[in-house]
């Protein structure tokens, strides 16, 4: 099977490629040399690197597309310029891919495209699944809604579209956890605000495995919540991380301090999102790490 992958050098992409060694991969990257260096442990000779989609008139040669490209959403404050980068890095790549899919006589059979649980916004402590329809004016929702709308233009009798509404991806060597680790290692970790906001999370291994599962499940389509079946409050997550690191857990970061430090993007830490992966479990996917305690113990052990 021939796959076209975008975002392959990112935190999720690097893990995903480890699970695709039996596939022929064409990887879209802005910097081929850096990508080769980043993936030198992963590339089994099955990866071809391209730095632009301009050389393609269609995507007839590909059986599937996995689209993970996008500016990291939590790395910087959401200035107007950064918001534009976040949007354009997602929307423009997706739009180009959709145009090429629709220009194909024999298009890819599946288009798997990124999104995020930010689509749902703050849902307080109410559990919900993919059937929840949301209309709001938050930036995170706006980014995801538009991103999904563009991707769904590729849907046809020949091409199914799967949308990855991703939670906080936990793994060693990158992602959100890398930023959280230091204060906890110093014994300064604790909940954010009152700690009662729900945090949808997923182990990096389950993230990659679930993408491959959608790739190989021919009847899978539409939005999927990529988060573990047992969401936890921020306080419980914080306690589990401190325990995995064998560190104390008694401090807290006040809500006002997070808002002061992060501005509008503080919603990523303060919104409560109790998303359930109903559709993933219904199609038979089994999580390796359904509980946060064992997930964090596994990650911390592998980081040593």
mmCIF file of N, CA and C in Angstrom, residues 13 54 73 101 110 120 180 207 220 249 281:
data_model
loop_
_atom_site.group_PDB
_atom_site.id
_atom_site.type_symbol
_atom_site.label_atom_id
_atom_site.label_comp_id
_atom_site.label_asym_id
_atom_site.label_seq_id
_atom_site.Cartn_x
_atom_site.Cartn_y
_atom_site.Cartn_z
ATOM 1 N N UNK A 13 3.595 12.079 14.361
ATOM 2 C CA UNK A 13 4.047 11.493 13.094
ATOM 3 C C UNK A 13 5.221 10.559 13.254
ATOM 4 N N UNK A 54 3.308 20.598 -5.259
ATOM 5 C CA UNK A 54 3.146 21.249 -6.566
ATOM 6 C C UNK A 54 3.490 20.327 -7.728
ATOM 7 N N UNK A 73 -0.107 24.007 18.436
ATOM 8 C CA UNK A 73 -1.105 24.972 18.876
ATOM 9 C C UNK A 73 -0.790 25.562 20.243
ATOM 10 N N UNK A 101 -7.123 15.119 -4.411
ATOM 11 C CA UNK A 101 -7.960 13.912 -4.320
ATOM 12 C C UNK A 101 -9.117 14.016 -5.310
ATOM 13 N N UNK A 110 -8.915 6.218 1.349
ATOM 14 C CA UNK A 110 -9.154 6.813 2.660
ATOM 15 C C UNK A 110 -8.300 8.067 2.829
ATOM 16 N N UNK A 120 -14.869 20.828 20.594
ATOM 17 C CA UNK A 120 -16.008 20.798 21.508
ATOM 18 C C UNK A 120 -16.046 21.979 22.473
ATOM 19 N N UNK A 180 5.407 19.489 31.017
ATOM 20 C CA UNK A 180 4.901 19.336 32.375
ATOM 21 C C UNK A 180 5.931 18.738 33.330
ATOM 22 N N UNK A 207 -2.380 6.335 20.210
ATOM 23 C CA UNK A 207 -2.626 7.313 19.140
ATOM 24 C C UNK A 207 -2.207 6.731 17.792
ATOM 25 N N UNK A 220 -14.702 2.431 8.444
ATOM 26 C CA UNK A 220 -14.525 3.555 9.367
ATOM 27 C C UNK A 220 -14.590 4.881 8.608
ATOM 28 N N UNK A 249 2.986 16.081 45.878
ATOM 29 C CA UNK A 249 1.894 16.677 45.100
ATOM 30 C C UNK A 249 1.052 17.521 46.053
ATOM 31 N N UNK A 281 -14.199 2.500 20.042
ATOM 32 C CA UNK A 281 -14.484 1.240 20.729
ATOM 33 C C UNK A 281 -15.553 0.439 19.992
#
